[in-house]
Short mmCIF file of C-alpha atoms and ligand atoms in Angstrom, two decimals:
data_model
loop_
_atom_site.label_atom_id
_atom_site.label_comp_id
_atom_site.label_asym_id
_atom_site.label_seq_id
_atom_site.Cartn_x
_atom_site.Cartn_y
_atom_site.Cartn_z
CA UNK A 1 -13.11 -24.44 9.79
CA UNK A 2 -11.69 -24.44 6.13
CA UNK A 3 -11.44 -20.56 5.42
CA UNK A 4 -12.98 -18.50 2.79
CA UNK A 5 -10.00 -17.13 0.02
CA UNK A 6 -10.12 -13.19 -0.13
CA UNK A 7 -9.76 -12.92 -3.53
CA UNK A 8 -7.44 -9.57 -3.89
CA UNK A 9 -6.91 -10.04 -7.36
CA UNK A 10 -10.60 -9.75 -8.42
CA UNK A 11 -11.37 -6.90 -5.82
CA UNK A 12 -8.78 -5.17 -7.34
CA UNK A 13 -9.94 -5.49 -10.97
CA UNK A 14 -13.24 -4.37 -9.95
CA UNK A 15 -11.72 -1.16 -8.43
CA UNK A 16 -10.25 -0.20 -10.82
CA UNK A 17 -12.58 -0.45 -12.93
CA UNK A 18 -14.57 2.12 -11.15
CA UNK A 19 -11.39 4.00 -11.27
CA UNK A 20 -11.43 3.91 -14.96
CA UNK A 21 -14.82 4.68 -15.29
CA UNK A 22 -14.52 7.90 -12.88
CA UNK A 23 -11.46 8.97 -15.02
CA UNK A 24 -13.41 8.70 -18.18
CA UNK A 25 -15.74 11.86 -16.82
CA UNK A 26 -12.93 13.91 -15.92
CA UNK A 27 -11.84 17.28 -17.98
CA UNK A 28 -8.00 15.86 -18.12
CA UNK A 29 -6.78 12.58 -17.75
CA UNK A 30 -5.05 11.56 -14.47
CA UNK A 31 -1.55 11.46 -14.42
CA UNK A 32 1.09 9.85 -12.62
CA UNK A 33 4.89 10.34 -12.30
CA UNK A 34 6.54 6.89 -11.22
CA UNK A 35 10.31 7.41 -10.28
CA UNK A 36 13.01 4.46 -9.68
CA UNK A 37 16.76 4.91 -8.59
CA UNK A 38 19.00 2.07 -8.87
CA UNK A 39 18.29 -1.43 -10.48
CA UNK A 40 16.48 -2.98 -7.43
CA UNK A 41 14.96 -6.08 -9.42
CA UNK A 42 11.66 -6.46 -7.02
CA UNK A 43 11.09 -2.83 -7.18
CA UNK A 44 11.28 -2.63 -11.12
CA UNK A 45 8.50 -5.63 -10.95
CA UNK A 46 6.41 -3.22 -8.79
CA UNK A 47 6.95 -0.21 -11.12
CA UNK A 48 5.99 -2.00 -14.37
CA UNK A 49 3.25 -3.43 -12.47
CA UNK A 50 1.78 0.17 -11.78
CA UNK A 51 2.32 1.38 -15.45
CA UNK A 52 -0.11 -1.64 -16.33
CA UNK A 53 -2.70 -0.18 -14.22
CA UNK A 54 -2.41 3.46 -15.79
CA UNK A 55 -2.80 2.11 -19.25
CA UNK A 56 -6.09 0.06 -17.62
CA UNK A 57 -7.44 3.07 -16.08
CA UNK A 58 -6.84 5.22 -18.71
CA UNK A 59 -4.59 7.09 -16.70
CA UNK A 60 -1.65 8.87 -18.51
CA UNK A 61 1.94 7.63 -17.35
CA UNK A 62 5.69 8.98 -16.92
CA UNK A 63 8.40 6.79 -15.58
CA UNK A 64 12.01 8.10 -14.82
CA UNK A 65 14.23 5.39 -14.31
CA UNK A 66 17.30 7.03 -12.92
CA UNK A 67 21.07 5.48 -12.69
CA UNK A 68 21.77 4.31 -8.75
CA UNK A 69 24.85 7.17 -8.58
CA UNK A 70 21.87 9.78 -8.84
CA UNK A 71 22.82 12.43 -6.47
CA UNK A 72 20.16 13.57 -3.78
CA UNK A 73 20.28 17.04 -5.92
CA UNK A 74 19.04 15.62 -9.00
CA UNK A 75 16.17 13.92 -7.51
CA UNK A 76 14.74 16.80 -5.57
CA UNK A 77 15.21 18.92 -8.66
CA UNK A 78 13.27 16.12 -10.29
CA UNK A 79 10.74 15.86 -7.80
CA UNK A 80 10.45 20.03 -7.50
CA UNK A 81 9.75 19.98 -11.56
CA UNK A 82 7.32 17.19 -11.33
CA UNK A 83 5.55 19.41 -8.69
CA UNK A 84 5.57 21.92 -10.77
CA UNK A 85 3.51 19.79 -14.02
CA UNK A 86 -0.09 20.82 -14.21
CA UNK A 87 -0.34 17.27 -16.04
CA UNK A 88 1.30 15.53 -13.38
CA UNK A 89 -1.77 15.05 -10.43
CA UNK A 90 0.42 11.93 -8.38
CA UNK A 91 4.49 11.65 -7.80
CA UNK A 92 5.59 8.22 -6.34
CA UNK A 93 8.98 7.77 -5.75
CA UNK A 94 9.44 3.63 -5.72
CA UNK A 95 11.48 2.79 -2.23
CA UNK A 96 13.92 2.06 -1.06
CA UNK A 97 15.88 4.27 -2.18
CA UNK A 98 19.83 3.33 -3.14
CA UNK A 99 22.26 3.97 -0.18
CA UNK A 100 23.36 7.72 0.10
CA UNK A 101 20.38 8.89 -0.66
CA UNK A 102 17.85 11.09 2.05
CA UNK A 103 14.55 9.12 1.90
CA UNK A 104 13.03 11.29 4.45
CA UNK A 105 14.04 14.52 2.84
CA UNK A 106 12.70 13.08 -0.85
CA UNK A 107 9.48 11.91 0.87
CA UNK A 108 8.98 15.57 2.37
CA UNK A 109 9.94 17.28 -0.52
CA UNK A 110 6.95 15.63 -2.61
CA UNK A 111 3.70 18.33 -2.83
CA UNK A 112 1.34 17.00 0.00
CA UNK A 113 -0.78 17.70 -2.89
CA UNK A 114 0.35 15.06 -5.12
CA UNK A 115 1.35 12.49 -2.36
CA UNK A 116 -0.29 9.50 -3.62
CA UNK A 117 1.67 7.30 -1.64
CA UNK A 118 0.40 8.97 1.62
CA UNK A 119 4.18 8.95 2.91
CA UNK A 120 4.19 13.30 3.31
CA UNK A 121 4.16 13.94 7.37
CA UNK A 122 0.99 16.38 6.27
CA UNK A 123 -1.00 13.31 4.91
CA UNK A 124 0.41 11.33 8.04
CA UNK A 125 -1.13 13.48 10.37
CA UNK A 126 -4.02 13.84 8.51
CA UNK A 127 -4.48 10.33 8.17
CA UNK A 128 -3.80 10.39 12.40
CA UNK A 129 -6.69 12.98 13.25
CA UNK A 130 -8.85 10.56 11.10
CA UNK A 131 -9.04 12.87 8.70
CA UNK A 132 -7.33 11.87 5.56
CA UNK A 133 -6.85 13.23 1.62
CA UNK A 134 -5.47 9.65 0.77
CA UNK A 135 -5.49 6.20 1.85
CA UNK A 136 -1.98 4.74 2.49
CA UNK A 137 -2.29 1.71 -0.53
CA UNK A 138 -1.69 -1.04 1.36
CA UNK A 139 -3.57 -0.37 4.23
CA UNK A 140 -5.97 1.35 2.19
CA UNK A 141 -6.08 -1.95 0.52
CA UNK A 142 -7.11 -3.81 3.07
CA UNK A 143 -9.73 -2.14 4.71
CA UNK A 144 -11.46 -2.59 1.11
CA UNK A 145 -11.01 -6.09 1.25
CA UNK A 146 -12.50 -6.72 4.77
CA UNK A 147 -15.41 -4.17 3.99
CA UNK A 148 -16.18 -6.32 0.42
CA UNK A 149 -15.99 -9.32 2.59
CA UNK A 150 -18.84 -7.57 5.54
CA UNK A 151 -15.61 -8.00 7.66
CA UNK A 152 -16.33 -5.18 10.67
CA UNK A 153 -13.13 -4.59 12.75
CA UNK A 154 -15.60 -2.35 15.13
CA UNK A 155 -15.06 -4.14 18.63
CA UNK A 156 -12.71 -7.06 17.60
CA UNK A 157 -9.13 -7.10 18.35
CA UNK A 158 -6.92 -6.44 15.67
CA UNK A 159 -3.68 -7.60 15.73
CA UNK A 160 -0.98 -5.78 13.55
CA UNK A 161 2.73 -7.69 12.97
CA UNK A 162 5.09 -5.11 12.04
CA UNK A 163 5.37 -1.42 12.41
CA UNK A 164 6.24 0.44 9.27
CA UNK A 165 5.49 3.48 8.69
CA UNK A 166 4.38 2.26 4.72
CA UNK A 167 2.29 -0.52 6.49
CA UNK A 168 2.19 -1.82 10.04
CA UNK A 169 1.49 2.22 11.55
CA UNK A 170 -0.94 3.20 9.07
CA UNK A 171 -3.05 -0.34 8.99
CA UNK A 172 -3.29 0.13 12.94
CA UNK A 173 -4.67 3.45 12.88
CA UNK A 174 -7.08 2.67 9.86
CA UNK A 175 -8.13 -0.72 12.14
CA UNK A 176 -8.92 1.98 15.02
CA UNK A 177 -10.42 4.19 13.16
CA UNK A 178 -13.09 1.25 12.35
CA UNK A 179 -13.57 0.42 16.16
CA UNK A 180 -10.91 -1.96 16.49
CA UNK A 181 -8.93 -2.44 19.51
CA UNK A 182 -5.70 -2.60 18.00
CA UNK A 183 -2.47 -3.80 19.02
CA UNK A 184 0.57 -3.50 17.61
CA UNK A 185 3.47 -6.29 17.49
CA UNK A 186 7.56 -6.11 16.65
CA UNK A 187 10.63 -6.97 17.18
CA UNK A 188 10.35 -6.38 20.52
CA UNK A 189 7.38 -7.85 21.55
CA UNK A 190 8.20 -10.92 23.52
CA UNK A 191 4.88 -12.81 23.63
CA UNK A 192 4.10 -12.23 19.72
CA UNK A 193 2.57 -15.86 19.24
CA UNK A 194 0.06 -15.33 22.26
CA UNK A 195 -1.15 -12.20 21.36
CA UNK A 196 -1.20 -13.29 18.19
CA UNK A 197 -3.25 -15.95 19.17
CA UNK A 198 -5.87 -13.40 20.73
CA UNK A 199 -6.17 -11.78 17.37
CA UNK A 200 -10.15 -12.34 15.61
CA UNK A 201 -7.84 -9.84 13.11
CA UNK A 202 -4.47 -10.68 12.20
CA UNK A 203 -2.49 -8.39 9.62
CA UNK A 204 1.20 -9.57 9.47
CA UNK A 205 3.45 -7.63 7.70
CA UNK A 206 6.78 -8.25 8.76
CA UNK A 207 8.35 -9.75 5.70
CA UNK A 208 9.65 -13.07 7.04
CA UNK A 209 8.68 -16.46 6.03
CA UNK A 210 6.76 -18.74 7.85
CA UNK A 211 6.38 -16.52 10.89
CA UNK A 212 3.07 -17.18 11.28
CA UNK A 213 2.19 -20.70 12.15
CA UNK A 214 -1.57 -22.19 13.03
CA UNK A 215 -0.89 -22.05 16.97
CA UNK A 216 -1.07 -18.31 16.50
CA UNK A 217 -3.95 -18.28 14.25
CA UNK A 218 -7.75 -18.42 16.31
CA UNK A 219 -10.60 -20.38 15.67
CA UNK A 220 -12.47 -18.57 12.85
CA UNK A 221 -10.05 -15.27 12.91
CA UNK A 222 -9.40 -13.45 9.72
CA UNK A 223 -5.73 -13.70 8.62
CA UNK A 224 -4.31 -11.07 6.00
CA UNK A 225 -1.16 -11.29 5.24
CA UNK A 226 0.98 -8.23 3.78
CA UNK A 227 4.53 -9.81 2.85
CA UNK A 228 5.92 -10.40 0.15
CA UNK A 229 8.53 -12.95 0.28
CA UNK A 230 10.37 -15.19 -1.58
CA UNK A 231 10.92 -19.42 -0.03
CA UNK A 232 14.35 -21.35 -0.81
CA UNK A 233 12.88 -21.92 -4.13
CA UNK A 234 12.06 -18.43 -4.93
CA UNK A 235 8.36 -18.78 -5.18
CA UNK A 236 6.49 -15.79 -4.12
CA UNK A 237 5.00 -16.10 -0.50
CA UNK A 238 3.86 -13.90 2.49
CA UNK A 239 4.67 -14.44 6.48
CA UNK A 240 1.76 -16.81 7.12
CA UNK A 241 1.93 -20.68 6.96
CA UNK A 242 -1.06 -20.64 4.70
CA UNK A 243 -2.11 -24.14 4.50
CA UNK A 244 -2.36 -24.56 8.03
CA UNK A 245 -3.77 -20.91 8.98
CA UNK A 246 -6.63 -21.76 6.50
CA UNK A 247 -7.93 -24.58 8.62
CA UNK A 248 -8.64 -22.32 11.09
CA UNK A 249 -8.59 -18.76 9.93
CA UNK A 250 -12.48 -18.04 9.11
CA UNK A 251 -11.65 -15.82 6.34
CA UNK A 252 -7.36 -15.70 4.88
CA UNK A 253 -5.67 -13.78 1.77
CA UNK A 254 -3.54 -15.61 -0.46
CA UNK A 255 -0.24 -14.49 -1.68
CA UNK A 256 -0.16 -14.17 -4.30
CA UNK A 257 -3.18 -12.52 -5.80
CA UNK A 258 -4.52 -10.85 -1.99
CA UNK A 259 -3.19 -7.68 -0.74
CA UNK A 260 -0.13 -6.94 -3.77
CA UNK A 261 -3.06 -6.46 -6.25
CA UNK A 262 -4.97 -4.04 -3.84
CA UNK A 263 -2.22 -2.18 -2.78
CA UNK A 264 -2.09 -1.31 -6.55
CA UNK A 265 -5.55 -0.56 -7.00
CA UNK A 266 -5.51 1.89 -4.05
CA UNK A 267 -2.27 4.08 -5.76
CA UNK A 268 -4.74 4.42 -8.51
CA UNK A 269 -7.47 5.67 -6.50
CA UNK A 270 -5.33 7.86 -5.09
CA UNK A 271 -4.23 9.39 -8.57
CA UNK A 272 -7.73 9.54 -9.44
CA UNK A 273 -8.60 11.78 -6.00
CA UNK A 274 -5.07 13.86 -6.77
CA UNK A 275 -6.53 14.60 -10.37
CA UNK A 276 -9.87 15.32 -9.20
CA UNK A 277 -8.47 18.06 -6.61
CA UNK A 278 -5.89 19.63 -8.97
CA UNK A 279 -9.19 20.00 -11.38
CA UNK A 280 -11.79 21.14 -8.80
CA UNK A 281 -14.14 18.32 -9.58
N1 GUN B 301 8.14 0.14 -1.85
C1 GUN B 301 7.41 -0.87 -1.33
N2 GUN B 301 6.13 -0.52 -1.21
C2 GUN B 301 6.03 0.75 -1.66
C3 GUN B 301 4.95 1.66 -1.78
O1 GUN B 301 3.79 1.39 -1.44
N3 GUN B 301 5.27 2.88 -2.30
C4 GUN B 301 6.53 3.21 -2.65
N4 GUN B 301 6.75 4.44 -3.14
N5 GUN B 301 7.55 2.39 -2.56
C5 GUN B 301 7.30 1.17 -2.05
#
């Protein structure tokens, strides 16, 4: 079977568009605070990348680009002040954060409020009793994609590589939440290919090149593939072997242009819910 392309990039246009289009009613314009410590140069990528999508949703935009010797002081006072900002309705704090530094204790300190991220251990267990304020964006991301494509997980196996808590946790309990049965791979996980292999949904986001080859890939699965890694020649790919995984994947995302775009689309649907709760409509 040659598989159908999820196409993340136009999804994610087409969300956002709505996003814009919901902003557009609102009393006050949406606003997001987007903070970077250090000089990470993949992170800076990501954080221009989400200033983009404020200007295309009409969102209004602060970025605080702060030197790497920032002390953890400074940044909670920073993060205290933007809770403070009526105009302020999201706070995302780009990670990782530069060595020294208390992610947990930033992460905690953000207003559950204005945790667009979904990182805050409120919105965590939220999100766990199936009950959530916001989507966690790259999981979030996802389940759009397989509900544009009339993918169901409801009584398939799922299959999730990797167990973040930004991705690999939060995309199994969305998965179960949708009926899946759900397992959960890592590092140590010694029959990973084989129940892999099992998978009619695959999510791998473990970050390491060619870690998913076509023996693990079923007849007709779907294969979505998180990472977002760079070859020996420094092109942009994800953990799957695509080629081969798309003759027999049913349905596979590309990278680039499937989940990155998505996971971008969701932060801004998550500014847009933050804004409409700090203005009661
Ligand atoms: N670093 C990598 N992905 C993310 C994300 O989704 N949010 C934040 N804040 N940092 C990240």
């Amino acid at each position: 079977m040659a598989a159908k392309i999820i196409d993340g990039k136009a999804l994610a246009a087409k969300v956002k568009d709505s996003v814009r289009q919901e902003a557009a009613q609102l009393p006050r314009k949406p606003g997001l605070a987007v903070v970077l410590v250090g000089d990470d140069p993949a992170s800076r990528v990501y954080v221009n990348g989400k200033k983009r999508d404020c200007e295309e949703c009409g969102f209004y935009s602060e970025e605080y680009a702060l030197p790497a010797q920032t002390t953890q002081r400074q940044l909670l006072e920073l993060v205290a002040e933007l809770n403070g900002r009526q105009d302020i309705d999201g706070i995302l704090v780009q990670l990782p954060l530069p060595q020294g530094l208390d992610e947990r204790e930033v992460l905690l300190a953000i207003h559950p409020d204005k945790d667009v991220d979904c990182f805050h251990p409120f919105n965590v267990g939220r999100l766990t009793i199936g009950d959530p304020v916001f989507q966690p964006c790259t999981p979030g991301g996802v389940m759009e994609m397989l509900r544009e494509y009339h993918i169901d997980p409801a009584g398939k196996r799922c299959v999730v590589l990797g167990r973040s808590n930004i991705v690999g946790k939060p995309m199994a309990l969305l998965l179960l939440h949708a009926h899946g049965t759900v397992t959960v791979c890592h590092s140590r996980t010694p029959d990973m290919a084989a129940i892999a292999a099992s998978a009619d949904i695959l999510v791998s986001a473990v970050g390491k090149t060619g870690l998913v080859t076509a023996d693990m890939v079923k007849e007709g699965a779907v294969v979505i593939d998180v990472a977002m890694n760079r070859n020996e020649a420094g092109k942009l790919c994800g953990d799957v072997c695509y080629a081969e995984a798309a003759e027999k994947a049913s349905y596979i995302t590309p990278v680039p242009g499937g989940v990155g775009p998505m996971t971008r689309a969701m932060l801004m649907k998550n500014t847009l819910t933050a804004a409409r709760l700090h203005q009661g409509v």
